[in-house]
Backbone as JSON Lines, residues from 0, in Angstrom:
{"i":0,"aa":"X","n":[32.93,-49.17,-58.79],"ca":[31.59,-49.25,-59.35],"c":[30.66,-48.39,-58.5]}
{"i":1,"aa":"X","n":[29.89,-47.64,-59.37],"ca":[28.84,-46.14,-58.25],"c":[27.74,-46.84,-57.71]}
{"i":2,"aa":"X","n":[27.52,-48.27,-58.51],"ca":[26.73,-48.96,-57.87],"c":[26.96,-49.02,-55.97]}
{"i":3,"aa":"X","n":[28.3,-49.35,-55.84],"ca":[28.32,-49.86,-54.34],"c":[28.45,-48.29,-53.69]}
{"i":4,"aa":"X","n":[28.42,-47.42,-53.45],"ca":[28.52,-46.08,-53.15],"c":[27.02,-46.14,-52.2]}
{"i":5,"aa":"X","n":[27.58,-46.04,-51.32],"ca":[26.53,-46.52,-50.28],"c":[26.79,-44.49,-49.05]}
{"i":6,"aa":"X","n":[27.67,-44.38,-49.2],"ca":[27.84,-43.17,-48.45],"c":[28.77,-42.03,-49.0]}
{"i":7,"aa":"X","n":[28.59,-40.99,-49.64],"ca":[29.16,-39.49,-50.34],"c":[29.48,-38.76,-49.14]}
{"i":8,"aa":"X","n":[30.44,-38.3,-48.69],"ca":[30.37,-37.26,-48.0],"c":[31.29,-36.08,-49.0]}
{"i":9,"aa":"X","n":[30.51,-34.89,-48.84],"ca":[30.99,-34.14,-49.37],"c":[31.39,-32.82,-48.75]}
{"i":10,"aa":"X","n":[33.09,-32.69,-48.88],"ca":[33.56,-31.48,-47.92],"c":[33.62,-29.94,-48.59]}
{"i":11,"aa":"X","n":[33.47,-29.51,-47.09],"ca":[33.62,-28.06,-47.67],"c":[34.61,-27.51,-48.52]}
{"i":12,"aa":"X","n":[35.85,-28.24,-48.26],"ca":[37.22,-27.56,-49.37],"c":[37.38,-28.3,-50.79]}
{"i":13,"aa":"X","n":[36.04,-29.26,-51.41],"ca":[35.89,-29.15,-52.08],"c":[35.97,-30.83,-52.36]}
{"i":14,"aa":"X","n":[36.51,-31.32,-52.1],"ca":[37.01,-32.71,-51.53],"c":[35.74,-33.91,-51.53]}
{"i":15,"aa":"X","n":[35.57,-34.73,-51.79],"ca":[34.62,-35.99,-51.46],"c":[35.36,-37.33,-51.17]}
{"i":16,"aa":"X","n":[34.82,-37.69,-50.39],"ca":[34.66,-38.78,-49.64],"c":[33.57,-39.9,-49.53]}
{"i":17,"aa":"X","n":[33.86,-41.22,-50.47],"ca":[33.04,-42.13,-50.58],"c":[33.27,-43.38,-50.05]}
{"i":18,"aa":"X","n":[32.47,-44.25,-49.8],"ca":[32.54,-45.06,-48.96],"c":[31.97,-46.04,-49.91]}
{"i":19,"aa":"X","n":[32.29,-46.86,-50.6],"ca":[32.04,-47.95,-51.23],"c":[32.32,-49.08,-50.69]}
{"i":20,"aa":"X","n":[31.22,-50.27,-51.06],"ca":[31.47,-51.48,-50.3],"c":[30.77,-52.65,-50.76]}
{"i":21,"aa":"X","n":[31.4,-53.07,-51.71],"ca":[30.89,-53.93,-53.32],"c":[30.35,-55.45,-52.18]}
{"i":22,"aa":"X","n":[31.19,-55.92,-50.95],"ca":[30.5,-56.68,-50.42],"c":[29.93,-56.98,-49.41]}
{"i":23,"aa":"X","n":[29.68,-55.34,-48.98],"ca":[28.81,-55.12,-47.66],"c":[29.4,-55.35,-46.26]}
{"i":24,"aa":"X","n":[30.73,-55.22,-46.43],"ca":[30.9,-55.94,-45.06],"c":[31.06,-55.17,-43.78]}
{"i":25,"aa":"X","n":[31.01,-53.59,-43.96],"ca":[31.24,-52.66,-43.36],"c":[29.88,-51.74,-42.85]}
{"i":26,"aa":"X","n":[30.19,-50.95,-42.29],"ca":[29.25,-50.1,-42.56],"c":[29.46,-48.74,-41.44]}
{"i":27,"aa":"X","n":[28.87,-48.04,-41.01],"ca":[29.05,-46.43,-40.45],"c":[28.0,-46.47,-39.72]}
{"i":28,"aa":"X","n":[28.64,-45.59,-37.87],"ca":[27.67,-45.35,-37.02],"c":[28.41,-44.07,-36.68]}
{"i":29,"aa":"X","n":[27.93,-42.71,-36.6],"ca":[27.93,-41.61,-36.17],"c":[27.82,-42.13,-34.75]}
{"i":30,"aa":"X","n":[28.89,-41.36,-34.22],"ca":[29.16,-41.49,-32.17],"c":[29.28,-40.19,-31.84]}
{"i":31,"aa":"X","n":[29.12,-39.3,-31.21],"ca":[29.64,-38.47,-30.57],"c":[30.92,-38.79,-29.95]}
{"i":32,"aa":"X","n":[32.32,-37.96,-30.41],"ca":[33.53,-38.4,-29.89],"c":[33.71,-38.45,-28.26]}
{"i":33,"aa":"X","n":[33.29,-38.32,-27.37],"ca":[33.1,-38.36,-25.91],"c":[32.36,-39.47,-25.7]}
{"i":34,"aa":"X","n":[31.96,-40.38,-26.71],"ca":[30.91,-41.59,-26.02],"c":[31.65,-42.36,-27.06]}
{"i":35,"aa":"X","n":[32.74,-42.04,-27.71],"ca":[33.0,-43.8,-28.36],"c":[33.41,-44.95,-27.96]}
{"i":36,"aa":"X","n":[34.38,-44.58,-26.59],"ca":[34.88,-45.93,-25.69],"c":[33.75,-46.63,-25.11]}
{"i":37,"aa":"X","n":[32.74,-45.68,-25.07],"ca":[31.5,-46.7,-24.17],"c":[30.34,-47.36,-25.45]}
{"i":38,"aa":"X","n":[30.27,-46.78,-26.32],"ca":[29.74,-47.68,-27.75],"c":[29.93,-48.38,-27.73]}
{"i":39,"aa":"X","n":[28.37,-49.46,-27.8],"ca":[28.8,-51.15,-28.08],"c":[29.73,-51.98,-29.02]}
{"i":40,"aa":"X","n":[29.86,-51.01,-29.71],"ca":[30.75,-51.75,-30.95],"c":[31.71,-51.22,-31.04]}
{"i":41,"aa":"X","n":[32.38,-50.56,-30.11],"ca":[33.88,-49.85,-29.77],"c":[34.3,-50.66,-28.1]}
{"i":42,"aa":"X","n":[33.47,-50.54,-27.16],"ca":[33.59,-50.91,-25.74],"c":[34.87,-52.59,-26.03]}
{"i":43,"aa":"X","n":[34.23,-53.51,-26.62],"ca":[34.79,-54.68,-26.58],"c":[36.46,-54.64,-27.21]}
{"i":44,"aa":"X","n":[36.54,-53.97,-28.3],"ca":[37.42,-54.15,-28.76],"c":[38.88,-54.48,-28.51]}
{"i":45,"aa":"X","n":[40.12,-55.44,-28.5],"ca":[41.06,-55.68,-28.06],"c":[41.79,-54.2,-28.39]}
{"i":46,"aa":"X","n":[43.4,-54.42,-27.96],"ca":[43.87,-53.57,-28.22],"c":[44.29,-53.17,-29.81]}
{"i":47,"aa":"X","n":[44.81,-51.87,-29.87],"ca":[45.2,-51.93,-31.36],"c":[46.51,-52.66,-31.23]}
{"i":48,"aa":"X","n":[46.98,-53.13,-32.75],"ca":[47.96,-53.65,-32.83],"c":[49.65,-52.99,-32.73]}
{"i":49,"aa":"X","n":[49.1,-51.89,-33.24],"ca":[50.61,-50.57,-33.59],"c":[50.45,-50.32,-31.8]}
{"i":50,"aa":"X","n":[50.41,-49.84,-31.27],"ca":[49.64,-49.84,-30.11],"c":[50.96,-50.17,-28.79]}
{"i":51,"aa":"X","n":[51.13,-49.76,-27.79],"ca":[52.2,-50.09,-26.72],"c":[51.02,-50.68,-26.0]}
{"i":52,"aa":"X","n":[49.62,-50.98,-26.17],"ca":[49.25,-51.75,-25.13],"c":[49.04,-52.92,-25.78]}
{"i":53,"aa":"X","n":[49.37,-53.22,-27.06],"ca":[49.42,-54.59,-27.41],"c":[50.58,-55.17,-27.06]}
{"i":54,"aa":"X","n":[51.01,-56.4,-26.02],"ca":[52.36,-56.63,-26.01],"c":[52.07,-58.65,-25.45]}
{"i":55,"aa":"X","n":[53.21,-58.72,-25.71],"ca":[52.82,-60.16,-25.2],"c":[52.41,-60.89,-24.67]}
{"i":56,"aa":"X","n":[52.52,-60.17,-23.07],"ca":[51.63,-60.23,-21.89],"c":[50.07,-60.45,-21.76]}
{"i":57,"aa":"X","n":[49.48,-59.12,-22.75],"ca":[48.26,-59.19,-23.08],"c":[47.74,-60.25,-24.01]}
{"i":58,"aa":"X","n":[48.51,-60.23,-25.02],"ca":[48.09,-61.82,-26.12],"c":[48.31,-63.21,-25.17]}
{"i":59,"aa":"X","n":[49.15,-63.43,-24.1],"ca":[49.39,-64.09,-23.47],"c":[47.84,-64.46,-22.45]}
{"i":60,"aa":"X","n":[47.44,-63.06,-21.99],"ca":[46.81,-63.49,-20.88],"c":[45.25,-64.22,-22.09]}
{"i":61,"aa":"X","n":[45.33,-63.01,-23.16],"ca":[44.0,-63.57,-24.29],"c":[43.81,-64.66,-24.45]}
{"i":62,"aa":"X","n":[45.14,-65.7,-24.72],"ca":[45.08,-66.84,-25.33],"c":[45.03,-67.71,-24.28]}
{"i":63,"aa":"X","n":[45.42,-67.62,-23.12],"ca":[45.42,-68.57,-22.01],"c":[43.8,-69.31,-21.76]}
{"i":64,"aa":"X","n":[44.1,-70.29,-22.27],"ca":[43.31,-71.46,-22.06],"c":[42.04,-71.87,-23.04]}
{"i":65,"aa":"X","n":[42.32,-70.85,-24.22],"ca":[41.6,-71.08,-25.59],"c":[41.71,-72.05,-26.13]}
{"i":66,"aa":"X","n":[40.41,-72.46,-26.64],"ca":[40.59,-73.83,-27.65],"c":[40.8,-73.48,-28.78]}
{"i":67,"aa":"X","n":[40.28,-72.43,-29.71],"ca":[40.48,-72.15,-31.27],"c":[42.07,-72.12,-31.38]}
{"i":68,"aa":"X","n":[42.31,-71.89,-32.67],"ca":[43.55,-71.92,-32.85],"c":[44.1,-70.85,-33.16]}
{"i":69,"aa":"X","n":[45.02,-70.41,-33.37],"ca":[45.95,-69.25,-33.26],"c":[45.38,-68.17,-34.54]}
{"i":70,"aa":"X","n":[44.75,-68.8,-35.95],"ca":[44.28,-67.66,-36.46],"c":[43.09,-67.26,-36.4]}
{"i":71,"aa":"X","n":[41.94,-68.05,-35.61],"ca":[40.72,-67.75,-35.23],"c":[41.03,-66.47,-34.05]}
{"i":72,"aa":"X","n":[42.22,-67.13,-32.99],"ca":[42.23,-65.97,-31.88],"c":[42.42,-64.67,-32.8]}
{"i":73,"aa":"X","n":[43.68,-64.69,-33.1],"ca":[44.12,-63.37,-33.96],"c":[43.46,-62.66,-34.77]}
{"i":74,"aa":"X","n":[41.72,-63.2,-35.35],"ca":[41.14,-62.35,-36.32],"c":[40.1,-62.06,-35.16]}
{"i":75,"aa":"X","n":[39.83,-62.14,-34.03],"ca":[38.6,-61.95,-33.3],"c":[39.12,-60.78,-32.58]}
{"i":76,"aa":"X","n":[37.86,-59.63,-33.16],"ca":[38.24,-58.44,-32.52],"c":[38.64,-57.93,-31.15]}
{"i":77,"aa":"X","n":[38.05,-58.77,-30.49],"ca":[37.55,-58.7,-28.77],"c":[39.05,-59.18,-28.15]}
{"i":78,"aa":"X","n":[40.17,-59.51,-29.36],"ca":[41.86,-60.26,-28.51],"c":[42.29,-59.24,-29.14]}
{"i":79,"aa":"X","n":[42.18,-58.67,-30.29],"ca":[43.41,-57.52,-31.11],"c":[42.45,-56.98,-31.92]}
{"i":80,"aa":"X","n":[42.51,-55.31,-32.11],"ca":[41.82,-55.2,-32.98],"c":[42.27,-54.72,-34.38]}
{"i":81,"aa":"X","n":[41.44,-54.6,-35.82],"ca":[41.89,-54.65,-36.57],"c":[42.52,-55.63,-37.84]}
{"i":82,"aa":"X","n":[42.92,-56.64,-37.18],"ca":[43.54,-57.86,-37.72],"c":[42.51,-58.47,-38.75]}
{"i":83,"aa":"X","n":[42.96,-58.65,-39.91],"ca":[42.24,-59.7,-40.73],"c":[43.29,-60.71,-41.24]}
{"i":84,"aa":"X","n":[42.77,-61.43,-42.31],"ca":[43.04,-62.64,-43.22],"c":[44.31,-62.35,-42.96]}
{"i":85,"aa":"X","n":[44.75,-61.73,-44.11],"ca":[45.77,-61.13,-45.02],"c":[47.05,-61.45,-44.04]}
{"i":86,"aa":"X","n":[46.82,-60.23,-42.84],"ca":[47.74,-59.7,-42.51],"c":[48.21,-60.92,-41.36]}
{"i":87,"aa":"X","n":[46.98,-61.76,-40.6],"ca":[46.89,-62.75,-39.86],"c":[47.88,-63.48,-40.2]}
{"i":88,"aa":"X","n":[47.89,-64.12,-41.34],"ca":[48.61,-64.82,-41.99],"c":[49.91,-64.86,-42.27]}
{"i":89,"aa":"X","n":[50.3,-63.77,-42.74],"ca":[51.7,-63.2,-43.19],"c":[52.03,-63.17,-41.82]}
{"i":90,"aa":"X","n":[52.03,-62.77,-40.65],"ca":[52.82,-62.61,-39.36],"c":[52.37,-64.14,-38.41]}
{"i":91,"aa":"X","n":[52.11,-65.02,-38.9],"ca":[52.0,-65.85,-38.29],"c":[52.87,-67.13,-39.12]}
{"i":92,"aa":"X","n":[53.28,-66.53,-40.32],"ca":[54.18,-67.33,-41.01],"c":[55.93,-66.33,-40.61]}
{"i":93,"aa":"X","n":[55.66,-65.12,-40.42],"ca":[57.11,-64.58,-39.99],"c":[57.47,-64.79,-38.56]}
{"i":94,"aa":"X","n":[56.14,-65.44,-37.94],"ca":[56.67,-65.65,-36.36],"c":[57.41,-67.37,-36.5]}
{"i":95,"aa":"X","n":[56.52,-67.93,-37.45],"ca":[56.75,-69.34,-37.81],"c":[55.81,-70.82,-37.05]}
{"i":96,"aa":"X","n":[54.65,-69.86,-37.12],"ca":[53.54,-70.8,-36.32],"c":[52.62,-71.02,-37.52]}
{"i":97,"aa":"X","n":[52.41,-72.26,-36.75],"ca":[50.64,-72.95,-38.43],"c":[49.54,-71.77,-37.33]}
{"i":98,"aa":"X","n":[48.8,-71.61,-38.4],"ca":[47.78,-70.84,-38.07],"c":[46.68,-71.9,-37.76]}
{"i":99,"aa":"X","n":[46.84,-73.3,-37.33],"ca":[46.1,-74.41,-36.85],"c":[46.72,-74.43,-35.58]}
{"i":100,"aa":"X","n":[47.9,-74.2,-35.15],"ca":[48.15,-74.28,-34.31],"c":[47.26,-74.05,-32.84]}
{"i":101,"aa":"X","n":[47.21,-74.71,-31.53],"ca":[45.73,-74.11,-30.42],"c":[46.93,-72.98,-29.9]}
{"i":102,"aa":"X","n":[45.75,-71.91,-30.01],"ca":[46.32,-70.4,-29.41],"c":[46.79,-70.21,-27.66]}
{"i":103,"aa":"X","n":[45.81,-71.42,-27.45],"ca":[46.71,-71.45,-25.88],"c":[47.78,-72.02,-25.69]}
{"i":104,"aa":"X","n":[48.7,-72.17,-26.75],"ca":[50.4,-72.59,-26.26],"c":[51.19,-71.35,-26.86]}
{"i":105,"aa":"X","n":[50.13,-70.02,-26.68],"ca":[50.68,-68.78,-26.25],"c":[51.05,-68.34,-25.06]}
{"i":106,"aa":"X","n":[50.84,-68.98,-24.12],"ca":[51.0,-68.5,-22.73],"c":[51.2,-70.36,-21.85]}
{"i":107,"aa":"X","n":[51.72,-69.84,-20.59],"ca":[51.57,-71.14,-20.0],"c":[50.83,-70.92,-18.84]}
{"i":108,"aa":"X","n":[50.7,-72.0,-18.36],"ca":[48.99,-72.32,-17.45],"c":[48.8,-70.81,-16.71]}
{"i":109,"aa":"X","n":[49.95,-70.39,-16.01],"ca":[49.72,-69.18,-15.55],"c":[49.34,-67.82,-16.44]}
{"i":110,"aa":"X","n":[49.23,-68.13,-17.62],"ca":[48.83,-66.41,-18.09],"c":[50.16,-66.03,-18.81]}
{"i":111,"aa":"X","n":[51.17,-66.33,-18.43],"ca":[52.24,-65.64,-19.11],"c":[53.07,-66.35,-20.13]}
{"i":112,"aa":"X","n":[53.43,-64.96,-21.16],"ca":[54.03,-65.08,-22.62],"c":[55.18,-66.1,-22.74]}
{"i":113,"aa":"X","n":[55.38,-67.0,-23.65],"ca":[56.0,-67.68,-23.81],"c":[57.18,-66.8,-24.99]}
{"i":114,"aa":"X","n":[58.09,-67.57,-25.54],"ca":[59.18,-66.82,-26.24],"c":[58.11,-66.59,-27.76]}
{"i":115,"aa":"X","n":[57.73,-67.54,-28.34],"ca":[56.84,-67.6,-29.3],"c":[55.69,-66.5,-29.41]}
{"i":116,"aa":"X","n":[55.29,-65.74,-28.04],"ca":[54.29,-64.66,-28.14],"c":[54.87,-63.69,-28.58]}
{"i":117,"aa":"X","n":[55.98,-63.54,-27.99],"ca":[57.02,-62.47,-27.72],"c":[57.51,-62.36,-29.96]}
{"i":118,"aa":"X","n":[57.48,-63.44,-30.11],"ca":[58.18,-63.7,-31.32],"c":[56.42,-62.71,-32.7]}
{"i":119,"aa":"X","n":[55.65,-63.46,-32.18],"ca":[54.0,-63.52,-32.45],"c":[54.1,-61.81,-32.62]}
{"i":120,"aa":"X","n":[54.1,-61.63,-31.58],"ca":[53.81,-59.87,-31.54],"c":[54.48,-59.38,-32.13]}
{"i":121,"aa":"X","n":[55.56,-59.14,-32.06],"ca":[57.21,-58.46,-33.11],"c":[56.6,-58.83,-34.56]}
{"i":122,"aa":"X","n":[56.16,-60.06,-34.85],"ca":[56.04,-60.35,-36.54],"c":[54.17,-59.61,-36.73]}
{"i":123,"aa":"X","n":[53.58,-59.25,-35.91],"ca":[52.45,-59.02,-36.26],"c":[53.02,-57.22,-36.42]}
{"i":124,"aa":"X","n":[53.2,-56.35,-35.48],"ca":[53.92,-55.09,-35.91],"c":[54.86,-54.53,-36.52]}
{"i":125,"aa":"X","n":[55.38,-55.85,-37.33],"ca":[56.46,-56.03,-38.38],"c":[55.51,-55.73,-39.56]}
{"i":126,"aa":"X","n":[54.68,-57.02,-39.86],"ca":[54.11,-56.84,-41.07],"c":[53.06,-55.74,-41.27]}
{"i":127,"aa":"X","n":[52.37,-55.37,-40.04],"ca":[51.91,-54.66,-40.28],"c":[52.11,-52.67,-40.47]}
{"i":128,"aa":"X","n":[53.56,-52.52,-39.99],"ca":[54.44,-51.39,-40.48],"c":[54.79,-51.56,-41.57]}
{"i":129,"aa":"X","n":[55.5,-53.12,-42.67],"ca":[55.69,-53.25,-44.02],"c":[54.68,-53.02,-44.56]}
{"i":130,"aa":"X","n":[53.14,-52.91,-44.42],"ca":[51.96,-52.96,-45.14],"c":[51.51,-51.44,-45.35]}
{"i":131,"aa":"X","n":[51.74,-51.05,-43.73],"ca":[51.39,-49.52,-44.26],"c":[52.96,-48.48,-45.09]}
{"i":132,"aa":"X","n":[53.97,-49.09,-45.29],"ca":[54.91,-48.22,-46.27],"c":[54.58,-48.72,-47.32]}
{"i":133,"aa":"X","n":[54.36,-49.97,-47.37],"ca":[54.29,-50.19,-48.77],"c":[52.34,-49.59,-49.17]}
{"i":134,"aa":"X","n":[51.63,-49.39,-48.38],"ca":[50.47,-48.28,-48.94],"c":[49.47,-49.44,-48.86]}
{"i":135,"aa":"X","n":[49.24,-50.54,-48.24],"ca":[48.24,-51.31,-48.16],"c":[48.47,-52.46,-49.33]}
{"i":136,"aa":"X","n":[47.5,-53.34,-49.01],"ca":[47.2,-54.19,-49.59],"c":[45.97,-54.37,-50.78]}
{"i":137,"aa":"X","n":[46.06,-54.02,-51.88],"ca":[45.11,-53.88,-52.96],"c":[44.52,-55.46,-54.16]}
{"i":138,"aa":"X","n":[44.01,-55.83,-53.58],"ca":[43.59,-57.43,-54.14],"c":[42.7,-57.19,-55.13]}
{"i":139,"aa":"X","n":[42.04,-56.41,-54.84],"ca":[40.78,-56.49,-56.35],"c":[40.58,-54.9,-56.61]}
{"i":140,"aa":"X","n":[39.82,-54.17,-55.14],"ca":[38.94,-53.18,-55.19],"c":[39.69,-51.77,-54.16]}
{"i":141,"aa":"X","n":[40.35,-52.24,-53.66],"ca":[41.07,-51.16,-52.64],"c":[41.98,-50.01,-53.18]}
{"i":142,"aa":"X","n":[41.51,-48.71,-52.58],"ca":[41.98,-47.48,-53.79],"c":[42.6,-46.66,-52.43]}
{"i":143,"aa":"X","n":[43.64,-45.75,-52.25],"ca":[43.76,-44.92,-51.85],"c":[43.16,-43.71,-52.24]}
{"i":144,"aa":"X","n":[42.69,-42.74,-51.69],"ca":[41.97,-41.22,-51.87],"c":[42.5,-40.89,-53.14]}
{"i":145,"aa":"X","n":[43.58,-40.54,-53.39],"ca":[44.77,-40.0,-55.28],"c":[44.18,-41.35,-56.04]}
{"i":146,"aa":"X","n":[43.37,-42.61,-55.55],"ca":[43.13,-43.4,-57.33],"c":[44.33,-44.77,-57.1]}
{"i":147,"aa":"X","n":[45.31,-44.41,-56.57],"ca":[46.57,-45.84,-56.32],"c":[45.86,-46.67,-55.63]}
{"i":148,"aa":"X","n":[46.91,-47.86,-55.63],"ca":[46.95,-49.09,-55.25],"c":[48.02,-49.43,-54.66]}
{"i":149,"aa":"X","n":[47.61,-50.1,-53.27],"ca":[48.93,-50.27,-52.43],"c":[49.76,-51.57,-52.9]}
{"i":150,"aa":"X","n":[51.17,-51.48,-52.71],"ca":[51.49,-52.52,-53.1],"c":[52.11,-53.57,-51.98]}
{"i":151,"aa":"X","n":[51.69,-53.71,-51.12],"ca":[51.85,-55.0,-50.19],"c":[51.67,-56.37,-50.6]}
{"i":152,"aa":"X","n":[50.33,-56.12,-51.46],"ca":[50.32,-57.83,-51.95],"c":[51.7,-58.46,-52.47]}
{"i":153,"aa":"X","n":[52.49,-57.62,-53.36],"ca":[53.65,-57.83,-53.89],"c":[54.7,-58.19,-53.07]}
{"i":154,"aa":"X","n":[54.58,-58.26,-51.53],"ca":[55.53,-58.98,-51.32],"c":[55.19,-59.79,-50.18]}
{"i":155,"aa":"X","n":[53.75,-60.81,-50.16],"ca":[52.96,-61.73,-49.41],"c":[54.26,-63.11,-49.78]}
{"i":156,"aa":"X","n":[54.04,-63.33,-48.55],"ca":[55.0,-64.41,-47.92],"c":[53.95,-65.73,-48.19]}
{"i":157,"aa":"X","n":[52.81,-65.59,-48.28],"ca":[51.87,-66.92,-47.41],"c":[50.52,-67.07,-48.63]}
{"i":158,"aa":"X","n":[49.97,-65.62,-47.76],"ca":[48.84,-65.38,-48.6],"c":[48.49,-65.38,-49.85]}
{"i":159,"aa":"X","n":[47.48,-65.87,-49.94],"ca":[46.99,-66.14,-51.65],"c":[47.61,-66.74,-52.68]}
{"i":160,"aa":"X","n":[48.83,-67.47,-51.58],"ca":[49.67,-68.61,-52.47],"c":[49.95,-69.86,-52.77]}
{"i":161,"aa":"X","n":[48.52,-70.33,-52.03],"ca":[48.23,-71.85,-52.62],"c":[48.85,-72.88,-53.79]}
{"i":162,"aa":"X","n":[49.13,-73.55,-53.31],"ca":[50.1,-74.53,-54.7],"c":[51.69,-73.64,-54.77]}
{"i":163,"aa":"X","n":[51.54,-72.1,-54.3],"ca":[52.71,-72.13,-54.4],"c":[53.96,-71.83,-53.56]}
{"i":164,"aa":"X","n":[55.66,-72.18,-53.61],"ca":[56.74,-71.73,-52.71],"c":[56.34,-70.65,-51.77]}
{"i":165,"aa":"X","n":[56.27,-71.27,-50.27],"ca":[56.44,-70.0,-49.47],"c":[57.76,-69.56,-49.39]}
């Protein structure tokens, strides 16, 4: 809808680039690439998930001594970044943890990964390598640049399946 078209960029080889965002949840800050690690809204960020500095150790030391529970940790940018609903979910059902579960029986008193982190991490860079072959996850509004639709939803383990067989 051109309604939500909140940002056009238009390239020189002829190409456009729109940024639609039907429920606002996003939005764009021009950084100079030499100042983005120190940007307030880049500085905090956990590690990425695809990432060799995401590893158990680190989710280990994150979760040590948290009260929320394992999918509050996992969607808060400032422990991993990137992570939402979707994907939260699905790798927290392939690790085989309730996403009620408290996120500090990720680690033990000392900081370090238990077998379950170890398990945690593997299913979070699992699903999230199945998500990007299969081209994303397309629920209502999500388009790749060519007009497609990724098909990840098609093979959700968890998500959006209320009432029904996991």
């Amino acid at each position: 809808d051109p309604r939500h078209d909140h940002v056009v960029l238009h390239l020189s080889g002829g190409a456009r680039i729109t940024y639609n965002d039907a429920r606002r949840f996003g939005f764009m800050v021009l950084v100079p690439r030499g100042e983005l690690d120190a940007h307030p809204l880049m500085k905090g960020l956990g590690p990425e998930p695809l990432s060799d500095a995401f590893t158990a150790d680190v989710l280990a030391q994150r979760a040590r001594g948290k009260k929320v529970n394992l999918k509050a940790l996992l969607m808060d940018q400032r422990v991993v970044a990137g992570l939402g609903n979707i994907y939260v979910c699905e790798a927290l059902y392939r690790a085989g943890l309730s996403p009620e579960r408290a996120a500090s029986t990720l680690a033990t008193k000392s900081g370090a990964p238990l077998e379950r982190t170890h398990a945690l991490v593997g299913a979070i860079k699992a699903v999230l390598d199945d998500a990007i072959r299969a081209g994303g996850s397309t629920l209502r509004d999500y388009r790749h640049a060519d007009g497609s639709s990724g098909a990840f939803q098609e093979s959700f383990a968890v998500y959006d399946r209320e009432d029904a067989p996991c």
